[in-house]
Coordinates of C-alpha atoms in Angstrom, one line a residue:
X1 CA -51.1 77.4 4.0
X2 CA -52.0 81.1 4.9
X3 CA -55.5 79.5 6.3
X4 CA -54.2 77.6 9.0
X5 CA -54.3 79.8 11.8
X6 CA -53.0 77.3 14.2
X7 CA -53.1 73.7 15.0
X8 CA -51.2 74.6 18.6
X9 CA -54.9 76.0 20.1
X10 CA -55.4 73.6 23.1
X11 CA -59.6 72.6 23.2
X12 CA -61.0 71.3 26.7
X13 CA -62.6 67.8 27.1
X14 CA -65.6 68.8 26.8
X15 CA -65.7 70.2 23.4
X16 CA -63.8 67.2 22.1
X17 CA -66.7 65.6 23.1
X18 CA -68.9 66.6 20.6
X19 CA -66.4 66.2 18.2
X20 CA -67.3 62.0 19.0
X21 CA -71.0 62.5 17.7
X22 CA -69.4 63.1 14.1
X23 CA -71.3 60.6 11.9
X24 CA -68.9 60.3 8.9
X25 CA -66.4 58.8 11.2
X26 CA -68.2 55.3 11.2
X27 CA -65.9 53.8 8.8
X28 CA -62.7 54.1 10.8
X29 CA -62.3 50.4 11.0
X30 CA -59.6 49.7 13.7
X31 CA -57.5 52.0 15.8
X32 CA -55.3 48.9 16.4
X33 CA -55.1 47.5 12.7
X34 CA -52.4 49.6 11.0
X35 CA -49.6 47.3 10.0
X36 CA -47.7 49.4 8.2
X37 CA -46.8 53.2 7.6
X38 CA -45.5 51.4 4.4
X39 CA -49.0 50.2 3.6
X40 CA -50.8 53.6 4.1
X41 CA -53.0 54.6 1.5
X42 CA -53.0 58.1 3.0
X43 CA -50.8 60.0 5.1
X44 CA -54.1 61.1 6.9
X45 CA -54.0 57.8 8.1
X46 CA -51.3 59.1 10.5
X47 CA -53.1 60.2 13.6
X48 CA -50.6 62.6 14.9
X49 CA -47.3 64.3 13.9
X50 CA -46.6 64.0 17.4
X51 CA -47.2 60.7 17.9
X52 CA -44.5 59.4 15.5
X53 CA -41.6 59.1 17.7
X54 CA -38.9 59.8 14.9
X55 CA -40.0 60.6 11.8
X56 CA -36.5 61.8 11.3
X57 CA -35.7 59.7 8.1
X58 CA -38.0 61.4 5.2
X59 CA -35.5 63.1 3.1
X60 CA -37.1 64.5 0.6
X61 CA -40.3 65.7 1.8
X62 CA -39.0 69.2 1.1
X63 CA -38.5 68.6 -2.4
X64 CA -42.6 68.9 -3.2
X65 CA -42.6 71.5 -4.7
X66 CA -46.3 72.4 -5.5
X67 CA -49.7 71.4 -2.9
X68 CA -51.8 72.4 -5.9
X69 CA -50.5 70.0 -8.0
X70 CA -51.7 67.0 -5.2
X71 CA -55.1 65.8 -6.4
X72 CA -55.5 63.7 -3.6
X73 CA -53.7 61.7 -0.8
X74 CA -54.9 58.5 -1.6
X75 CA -53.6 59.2 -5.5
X76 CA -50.1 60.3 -3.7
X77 CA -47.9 58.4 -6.4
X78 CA -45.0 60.2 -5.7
X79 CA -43.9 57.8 -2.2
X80 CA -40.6 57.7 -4.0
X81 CA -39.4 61.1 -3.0
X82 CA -40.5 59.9 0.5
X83 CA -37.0 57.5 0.9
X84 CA -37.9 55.9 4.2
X85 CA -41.5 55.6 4.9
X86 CA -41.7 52.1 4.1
X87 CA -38.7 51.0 6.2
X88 CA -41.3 51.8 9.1
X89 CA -42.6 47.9 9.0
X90 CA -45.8 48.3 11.6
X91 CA -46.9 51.3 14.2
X92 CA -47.7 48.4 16.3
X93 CA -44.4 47.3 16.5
X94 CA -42.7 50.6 16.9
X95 CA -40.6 51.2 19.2
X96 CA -39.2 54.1 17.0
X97 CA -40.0 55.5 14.1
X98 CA -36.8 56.7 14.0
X99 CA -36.3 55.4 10.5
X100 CA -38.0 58.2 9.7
X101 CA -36.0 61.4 8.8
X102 CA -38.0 64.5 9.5
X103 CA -41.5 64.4 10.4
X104 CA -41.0 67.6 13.0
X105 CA -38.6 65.2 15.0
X106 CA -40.9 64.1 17.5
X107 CA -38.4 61.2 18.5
X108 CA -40.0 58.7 20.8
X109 CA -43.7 58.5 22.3
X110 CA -42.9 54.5 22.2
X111 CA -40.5 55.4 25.6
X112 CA -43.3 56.8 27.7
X113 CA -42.7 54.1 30.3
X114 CA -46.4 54.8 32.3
X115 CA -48.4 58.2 32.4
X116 CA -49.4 57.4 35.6
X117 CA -46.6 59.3 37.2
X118 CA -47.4 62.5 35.2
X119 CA -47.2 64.3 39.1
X120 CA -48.7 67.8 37.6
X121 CA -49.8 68.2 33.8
X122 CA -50.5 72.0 34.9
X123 CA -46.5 72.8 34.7
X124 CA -46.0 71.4 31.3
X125 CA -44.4 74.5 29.8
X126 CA -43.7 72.8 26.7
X127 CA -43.6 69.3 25.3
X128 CA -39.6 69.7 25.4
X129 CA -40.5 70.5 28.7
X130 CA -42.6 67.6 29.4
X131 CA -40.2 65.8 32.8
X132 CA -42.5 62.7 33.6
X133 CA -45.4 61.6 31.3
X134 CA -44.0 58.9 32.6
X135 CA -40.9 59.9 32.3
X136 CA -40.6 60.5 28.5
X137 CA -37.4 60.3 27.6
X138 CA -37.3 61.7 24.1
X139 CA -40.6 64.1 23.4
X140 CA -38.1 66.8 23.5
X141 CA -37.9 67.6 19.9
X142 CA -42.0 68.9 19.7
X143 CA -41.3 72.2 19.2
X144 CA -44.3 73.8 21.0
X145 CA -46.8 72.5 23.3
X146 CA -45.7 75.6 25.1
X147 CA -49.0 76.3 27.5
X148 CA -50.5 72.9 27.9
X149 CA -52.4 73.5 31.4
X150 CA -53.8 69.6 31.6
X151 CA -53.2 66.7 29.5
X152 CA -57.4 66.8 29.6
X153 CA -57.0 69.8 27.8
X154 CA -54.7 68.8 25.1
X155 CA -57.1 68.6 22.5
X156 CA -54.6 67.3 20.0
X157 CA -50.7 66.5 20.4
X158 CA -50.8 66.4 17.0
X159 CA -51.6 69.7 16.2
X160 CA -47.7 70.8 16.2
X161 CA -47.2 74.3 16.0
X162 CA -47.9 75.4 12.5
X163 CA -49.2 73.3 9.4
X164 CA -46.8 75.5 7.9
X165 CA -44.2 73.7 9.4
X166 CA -45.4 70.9 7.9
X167 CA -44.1 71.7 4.4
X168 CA -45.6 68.5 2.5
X169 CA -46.9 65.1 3.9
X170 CA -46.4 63.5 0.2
X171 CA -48.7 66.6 -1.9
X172 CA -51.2 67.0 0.5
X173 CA -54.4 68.3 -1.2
X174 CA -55.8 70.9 0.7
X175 CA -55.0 72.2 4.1
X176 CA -58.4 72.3 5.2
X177 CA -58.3 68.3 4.7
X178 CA -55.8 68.0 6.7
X179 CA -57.3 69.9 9.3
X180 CA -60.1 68.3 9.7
X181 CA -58.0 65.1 9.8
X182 CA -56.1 65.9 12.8
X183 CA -58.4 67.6 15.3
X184 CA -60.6 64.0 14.2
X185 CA -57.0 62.2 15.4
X186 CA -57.5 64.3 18.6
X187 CA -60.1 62.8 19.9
X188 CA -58.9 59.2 19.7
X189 CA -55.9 60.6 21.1
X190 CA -58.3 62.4 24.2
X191 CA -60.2 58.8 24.4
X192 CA -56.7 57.2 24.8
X193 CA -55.7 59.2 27.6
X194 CA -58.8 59.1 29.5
X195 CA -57.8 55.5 29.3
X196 CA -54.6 55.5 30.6
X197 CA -55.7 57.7 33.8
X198 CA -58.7 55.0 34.4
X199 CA -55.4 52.3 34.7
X200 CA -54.0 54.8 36.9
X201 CA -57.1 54.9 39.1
X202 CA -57.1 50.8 39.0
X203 CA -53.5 51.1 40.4
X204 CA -54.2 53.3 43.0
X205 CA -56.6 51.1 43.6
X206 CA -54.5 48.2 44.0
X207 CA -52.0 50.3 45.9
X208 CA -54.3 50.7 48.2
X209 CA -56.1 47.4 48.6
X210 CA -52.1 46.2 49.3
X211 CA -51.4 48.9 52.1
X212 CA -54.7 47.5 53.9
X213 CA -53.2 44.3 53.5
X214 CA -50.0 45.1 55.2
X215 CA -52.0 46.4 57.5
X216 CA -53.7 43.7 58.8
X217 CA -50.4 41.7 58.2
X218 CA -48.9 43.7 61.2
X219 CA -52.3 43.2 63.0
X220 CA -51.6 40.1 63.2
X221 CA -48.1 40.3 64.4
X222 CA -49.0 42.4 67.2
X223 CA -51.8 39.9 67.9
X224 CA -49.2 37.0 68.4
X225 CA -46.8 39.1 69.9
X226 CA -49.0 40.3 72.2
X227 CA -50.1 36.4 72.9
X228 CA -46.7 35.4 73.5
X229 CA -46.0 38.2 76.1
X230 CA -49.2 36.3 78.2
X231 CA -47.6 33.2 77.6
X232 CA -44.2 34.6 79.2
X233 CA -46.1 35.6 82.1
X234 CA -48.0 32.6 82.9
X235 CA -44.4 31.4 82.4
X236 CA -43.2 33.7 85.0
X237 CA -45.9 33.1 87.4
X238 CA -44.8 29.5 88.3
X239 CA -42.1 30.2 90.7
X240 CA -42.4 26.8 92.8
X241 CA -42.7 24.3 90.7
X242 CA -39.3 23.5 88.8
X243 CA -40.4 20.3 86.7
X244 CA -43.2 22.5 85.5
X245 CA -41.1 25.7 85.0
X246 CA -38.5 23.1 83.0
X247 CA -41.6 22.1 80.8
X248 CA -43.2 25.8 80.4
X249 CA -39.4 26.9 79.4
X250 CA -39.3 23.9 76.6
X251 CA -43.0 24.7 75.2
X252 CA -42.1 28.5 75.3
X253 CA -39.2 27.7 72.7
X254 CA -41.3 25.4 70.6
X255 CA -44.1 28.4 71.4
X256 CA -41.5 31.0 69.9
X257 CA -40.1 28.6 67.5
X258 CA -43.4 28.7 65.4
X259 CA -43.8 32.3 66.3
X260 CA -41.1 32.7 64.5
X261 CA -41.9 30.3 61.9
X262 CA -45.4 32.2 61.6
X263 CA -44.0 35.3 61.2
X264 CA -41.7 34.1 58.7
X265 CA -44.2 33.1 56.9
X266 CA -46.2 36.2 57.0
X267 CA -42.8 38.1 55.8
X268 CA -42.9 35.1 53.0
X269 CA -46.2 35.9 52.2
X270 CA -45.5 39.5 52.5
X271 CA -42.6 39.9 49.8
X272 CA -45.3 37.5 47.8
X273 CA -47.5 40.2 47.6
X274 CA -45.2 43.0 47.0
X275 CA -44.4 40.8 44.4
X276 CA -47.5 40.4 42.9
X277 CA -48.1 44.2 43.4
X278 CA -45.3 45.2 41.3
X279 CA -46.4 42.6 38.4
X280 CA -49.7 44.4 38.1
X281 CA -48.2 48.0 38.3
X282 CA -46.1 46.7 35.1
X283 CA -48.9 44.8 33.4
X284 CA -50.8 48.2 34.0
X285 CA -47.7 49.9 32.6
X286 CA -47.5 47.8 29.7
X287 CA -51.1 48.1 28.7
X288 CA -51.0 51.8 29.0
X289 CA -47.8 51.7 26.6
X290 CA -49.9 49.7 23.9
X291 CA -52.9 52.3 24.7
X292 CA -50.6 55.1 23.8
X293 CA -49.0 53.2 20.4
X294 CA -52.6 52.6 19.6
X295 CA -53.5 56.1 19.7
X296 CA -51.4 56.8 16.1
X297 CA -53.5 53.3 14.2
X298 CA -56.9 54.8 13.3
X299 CA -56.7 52.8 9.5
X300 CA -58.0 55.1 7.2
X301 CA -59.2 58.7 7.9
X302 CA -59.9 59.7 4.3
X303 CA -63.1 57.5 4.6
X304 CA -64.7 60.5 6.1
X305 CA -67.4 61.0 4.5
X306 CA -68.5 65.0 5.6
X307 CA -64.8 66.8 6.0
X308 CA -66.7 70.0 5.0
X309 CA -68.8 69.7 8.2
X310 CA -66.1 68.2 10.5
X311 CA -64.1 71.7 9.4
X312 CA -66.9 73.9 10.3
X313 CA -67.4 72.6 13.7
X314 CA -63.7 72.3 14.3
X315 CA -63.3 75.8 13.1
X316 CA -66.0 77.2 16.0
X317 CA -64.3 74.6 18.4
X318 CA -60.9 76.9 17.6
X319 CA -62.5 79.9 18.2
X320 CA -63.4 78.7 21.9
X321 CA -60.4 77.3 21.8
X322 CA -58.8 80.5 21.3
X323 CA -61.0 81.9 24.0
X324 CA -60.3 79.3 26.8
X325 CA -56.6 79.2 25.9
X326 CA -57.0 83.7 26.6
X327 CA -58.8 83.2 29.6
X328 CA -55.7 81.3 31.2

């Protein structure tokens, strides 16, 4: 454990990027197939420690009492000292994983309602800290994000303060596995996020398309309002002739009976498409909610066939890391 300098060093986007041209990762099958913590082969199948809402219910994972003794996670045959890992039916279908008893107590990434309103990732003191990605209501129990300047920057969510704190995912074999696993977790976890800002540019979008179209919606009243100011004039103008002023005064009511009827309708068609508007911002919410869940179902890291590489390029990426996190 003395190895692990820190998994807390915050990378920029652009060296997760080359992280992506890692070869050994073509086996990952299916970010979005995990049906169950319950059936995981390997607990480096769990993408990020932050990611699991509440994995407050593992009793006993203090009782390992010896890493060495682990010959491998996929050999882990001691799931029985881990009580409540398989009440945790699908990470698809969590909505929390708060089943599970003490996994860092990182309670609920499941409540991030939309990260669209993340108004400045710059201010994020600390992920206890964290007041809108989008409004989470329960990340305060991550013990220290403390100096995330961007969520571009957050290389890895996952990497929670200290492997040390992370006293045994069920015998762990080495800590340079695990690792290797979790800055590989952080770059599905960037991809995910680049994600959910491109919905928040289609919003924005869409917010925009709908102010234009209000716009013109109140063109278009001014138009007939302005039509039915001439037609009072006109109205006006015939002083002399009283059977046609009687007539112009009946067709001016019918006139500003389906003025009003038209403008009705525009008010109809209005609240339609504030309507419509708010369906897509919660469609878009929705899918950047199942974006974020899927970030935690990559199926089966341990397939990965160079770790030994993976660890020597994450190990320089660190090392910048440590730099760029200085430089701030």
């Amino acid at each position: 454990m003395n190895e692990v300098e820190s998994m807390n060093e915050v990378e920029s986007i652009s060296e997760v990027e080359s992280m992506n041209e890692v070869e050994s990762m073509n086996e990952v099958e299916s970010m979005n197939e995990v049906e169950s913590i319950s059936e995981v082969e390997s607990i480096s199948e769990i993408e990020s420690i932050s990611e699991v809402e509440s994995i407050s219910e593992v009793e006993s994972m203090n009782e390992v009492e010896s890493m060495k003794e682990v010959e491998s996670m996929k050999e882990v045959e001691s799931i029985s000292e881990v009580e409540s890992i398989s009440e945790v039916e699908s990470i698809n279908e969590v909505e929390s994983i708060n089943e599970v008893e003490s996994m860092n107590e990182v309670e609920s990434m499941n409540e991030v309602k939309s990260i669209n309103e993340v108004e400045n990732m710059k201010e994020v003191e600390s992920m206890n800290e964290v007041e809108s990605i989008n409004e989470v209501e329960s990340m305060n129990k991550v013990e220290s994000m403390n100096e995330v300047e961007s969520m571009k920057e957050v290389e890895s969510i996952s990497e929670v303060e200290s492997i040390n704190e992370v006293e045994s995912i069920s015998e762990v074999k080495s800590i340079n596995e695990v690792e290797s696993m979790k800055e590989v977790e952080s770059i599905s976890e960037v991809e995910s996020i680049c994600e959910v800002e491109s919905i928040s540019e289609v919003e924005s979008i869409n917010e925009v398309e709908s102010i234009n179209e209000v716009e013109s919606m109140k063109e278009v009243e001014s138009m007939n309002e302005v039509e039915s100011m001439n037609e009072v004039e006109s109205m006006n103008e015939v002083e002399s002739m009283n059977e046609v002023e009687s007539m112009n005064k009946v067709e001016s009511m019918n006139e500003v009976e389906s003025m009003n009827k038209v403008e009705s309708m525009n008010e109809v068609e209005s609240m339609n498409k504030v309507e419509s508007m708010n369906e897509v911002e919660s469609m878009n919410e929705v899918e950047s909610m199942n974006e974020v869940e899927s970030i935690s179902e990559v199926e089966s890291i341990n397939e990965v066939d160079s770790i030994n590489e993976v660890v020597g390029e994450c190990a320089a990426l660190l090392k910048g890391s440590v730099a760029i996190e200085r430089a701030y």
